[in-house]
Amino acid sequence: MAEAKMAMPTVPNFEVHTDLVTRGTPWAKWLKRFESVMVGFNITDSTRKQALLLFYGGQDMQDEFDTLTETGEDKDYKKAVEKLTAHFTSKVNADYETILVRKLMQESHETIDEFCSCLKQQAAKCDFHDTDREIRTQITVGCKSDFSINHR
């Protein structure tokens, strides 16, 4: 019986030309989605994965990759991902990220769950000793819902 061929999905190109400070997060999300596609289509060959990574990443990503050194051979998918991740991820400034957490306030349209999710995402970039406590503190400071503040 002939094997059914599935068409490869559309994966948007990675936006290389974004803010250098913040492009690490979109890169991580894009890479996670790309790797999910590789799993979903059972693509395990490293050479093929690297070729697809660069193809789906787009011409701008290919151009950036071509400027990197020590990227290994075509079969070195893990090395390519490592180099691209280092290239697209800037060093995190924990002090700056902490300031951003402290500035977060619940928006009038946000539910408490949405506000908490936003806090958790930002706090993940910080170097907190007790992240849960810091999030609880910021909920107390930045939450506009009287009900949520009184029932913690």
Short mmCIF file of C-alpha atoms in Angstrom, two decimals:
data_model
loop_
_atom_site.label_atom_id
_atom_site.label_comp_id
_atom_site.label_asym_id
_atom_site.label_seq_id
_atom_site.Cartn_x
_atom_site.Cartn_y
_atom_site.Cartn_z
CA MET A 1 0.00 0.00 0.00
CA ALA A 2 1.38 3.42 -0.93
CA GLU A 3 2.36 5.73 1.88
CA ALA A 4 0.18 8.83 2.07
CA LYS A 5 2.19 12.02 1.67
CA MET A 6 1.31 14.96 3.86
CA ALA A 7 1.98 18.48 2.71
CA MET A 8 4.34 20.42 4.95
CA PRO A 9 2.59 23.08 7.01
CA THR A 10 3.10 26.77 6.60
CA VAL A 11 5.36 28.23 9.26
CA PRO A 12 5.80 32.01 9.22
CA ASN A 13 9.36 33.22 8.76
CA PHE A 14 11.19 34.42 11.84
CA GLU A 15 11.25 38.21 12.04
CA VAL A 16 14.98 38.84 12.28
CA HIS A 17 14.80 42.62 12.22
CA THR A 18 13.08 43.25 15.54
CA ASP A 19 14.27 45.03 18.65
CA LEU A 20 17.59 43.45 19.64
CA VAL A 21 16.66 43.56 23.33
CA THR A 22 13.36 41.73 22.97
CA ARG A 23 13.82 39.36 20.03
CA GLY A 24 14.94 36.49 22.25
CA THR A 25 11.36 35.77 23.31
CA PRO A 26 9.94 35.67 19.77
CA TRP A 27 12.89 33.47 18.76
CA ALA A 28 12.17 30.99 21.56
CA LYS A 29 8.49 30.87 20.60
CA TRP A 30 9.25 30.50 16.89
CA LEU A 31 11.78 27.73 17.56
CA LYS A 32 9.35 25.87 19.82
CA ARG A 33 6.70 25.99 17.10
CA PHE A 34 9.20 24.86 14.47
CA GLU A 35 10.34 21.94 16.61
CA SER A 36 6.71 20.95 17.19
CA VAL A 37 6.26 20.76 13.42
CA MET A 38 9.36 18.56 13.17
CA VAL A 39 7.92 16.19 15.78
CA GLY A 40 4.46 16.26 14.23
CA PHE A 41 5.82 15.27 10.84
CA ASN A 42 8.30 12.80 12.31
CA ILE A 43 11.32 14.57 10.86
CA THR A 44 14.30 13.32 12.83
CA ASP A 45 17.20 13.50 10.37
CA SER A 46 19.53 16.31 11.50
CA THR A 47 20.52 17.37 7.99
CA ARG A 48 16.89 17.65 6.95
CA LYS A 49 15.93 19.48 10.15
CA GLN A 50 18.69 22.05 9.65
CA ALA A 51 17.70 22.62 6.03
CA LEU A 52 14.06 23.09 7.06
CA LEU A 53 15.06 25.36 9.95
CA LEU A 54 16.87 27.70 7.57
CA PHE A 55 14.18 27.44 4.90
CA TYR A 56 11.29 28.17 7.24
CA GLY A 57 13.31 30.81 9.08
CA GLY A 58 13.39 32.82 5.88
CA GLN A 59 16.04 34.53 3.79
CA ASP A 60 16.91 37.06 6.49
CA MET A 61 17.57 34.29 9.01
CA GLN A 62 19.62 32.39 6.41
CA ASP A 63 21.67 35.55 5.84
CA GLU A 64 22.24 35.96 9.59
CA PHE A 65 23.18 32.28 9.92
CA ASP A 66 25.72 32.63 7.11
CA THR A 67 27.56 35.30 9.13
CA LEU A 68 27.93 33.07 12.21
CA THR A 69 31.11 31.12 12.85
CA GLU A 70 31.56 27.53 13.99
CA THR A 71 28.05 26.44 13.02
CA GLY A 72 29.20 22.92 12.19
CA GLU A 73 28.22 20.97 9.11
CA ASP A 74 24.83 20.68 7.43
CA LYS A 75 24.04 17.72 9.68
CA ASP A 76 24.68 19.67 12.91
CA TYR A 77 21.11 20.80 13.64
CA LYS A 78 21.71 21.15 17.39
CA LYS A 79 24.80 23.28 16.81
CA ALA A 80 22.89 25.48 14.35
CA VAL A 81 20.08 26.00 16.88
CA GLU A 82 22.62 26.72 19.62
CA LYS A 83 24.37 29.36 17.50
CA LEU A 84 21.12 30.97 16.33
CA THR A 85 19.78 31.03 19.89
CA ALA A 86 22.94 32.73 21.14
CA HIS A 87 22.72 35.18 18.24
CA PHE A 88 19.04 36.07 18.67
CA THR A 89 18.99 36.08 22.46
CA SER A 90 20.54 39.03 24.18
CA LYS A 91 21.88 38.75 27.69
CA VAL A 92 19.15 39.32 30.21
CA ASN A 93 19.58 42.32 32.46
CA ALA A 94 17.90 41.03 35.62
CA ASP A 95 17.73 44.51 37.19
CA TYR A 96 15.94 45.92 34.15
CA GLU A 97 13.56 42.96 34.00
CA THR A 98 12.78 43.43 37.71
CA ILE A 99 11.92 47.07 37.06
CA LEU A 100 9.53 45.94 34.32
CA VAL A 101 7.82 43.58 36.79
CA ARG A 102 7.46 46.42 39.29
CA LYS A 103 5.89 48.64 36.63
CA LEU A 104 3.23 46.10 35.69
CA MET A 105 -0.25 47.13 36.74
CA GLN A 106 -3.50 45.38 35.98
CA GLU A 107 -5.19 46.98 32.98
CA SER A 108 -8.87 47.81 33.25
CA HIS A 109 -9.72 45.17 30.62
CA GLU A 110 -7.55 42.44 32.22
CA THR A 111 -8.89 39.71 34.42
CA ILE A 112 -6.85 38.77 37.49
CA ASP A 113 -5.82 35.56 35.69
CA GLU A 114 -4.56 37.52 32.68
CA PHE A 115 -2.66 39.90 34.95
CA CYS A 116 -1.08 36.96 36.83
CA SER A 117 -0.08 35.33 33.56
CA CYS A 118 1.58 38.54 32.41
CA LEU A 119 3.43 38.81 35.73
CA LYS A 120 4.61 35.19 35.53
CA GLN A 121 5.92 35.67 32.00
CA GLN A 122 7.87 38.78 32.98
CA ALA A 123 9.07 37.34 36.30
CA ALA A 124 10.55 34.36 34.46
CA LYS A 125 13.16 36.77 33.06
CA CYS A 126 14.20 37.93 36.53
CA ASP A 127 16.59 36.46 39.02
CA PHE A 128 14.15 36.32 41.94
CA HIS A 129 14.99 34.17 44.94
CA ASP A 130 11.30 33.50 45.58
CA THR A 131 9.40 34.15 42.35
CA ASP A 132 5.98 33.23 43.78
CA ARG A 133 6.38 35.73 46.60
CA GLU A 134 7.47 38.48 44.21
CA ILE A 135 4.44 37.80 42.00
CA ARG A 136 2.10 37.89 45.01
CA THR A 137 3.63 41.19 46.09
CA GLN A 138 3.17 42.69 42.65
CA ILE A 139 -0.43 41.45 42.50
CA THR A 140 -1.05 43.29 45.76
CA VAL A 141 0.55 46.46 44.43
CA GLY A 142 -0.65 46.34 40.83
CA CYS A 143 -4.08 44.74 41.03
CA LYS A 144 -7.07 47.01 40.56
CA SER A 145 -9.62 44.44 41.68
CA ASP A 146 -10.64 44.93 45.34
CA PHE A 147 -11.99 41.38 45.49
CA SER A 148 -8.68 39.81 44.52
CA ILE A 149 -6.66 41.90 46.96
CA ASN A 150 -8.96 41.11 49.90
CA HIS A 151 -9.06 37.35 49.23
CA ARG A 152 -5.44 36.25 49.06
#
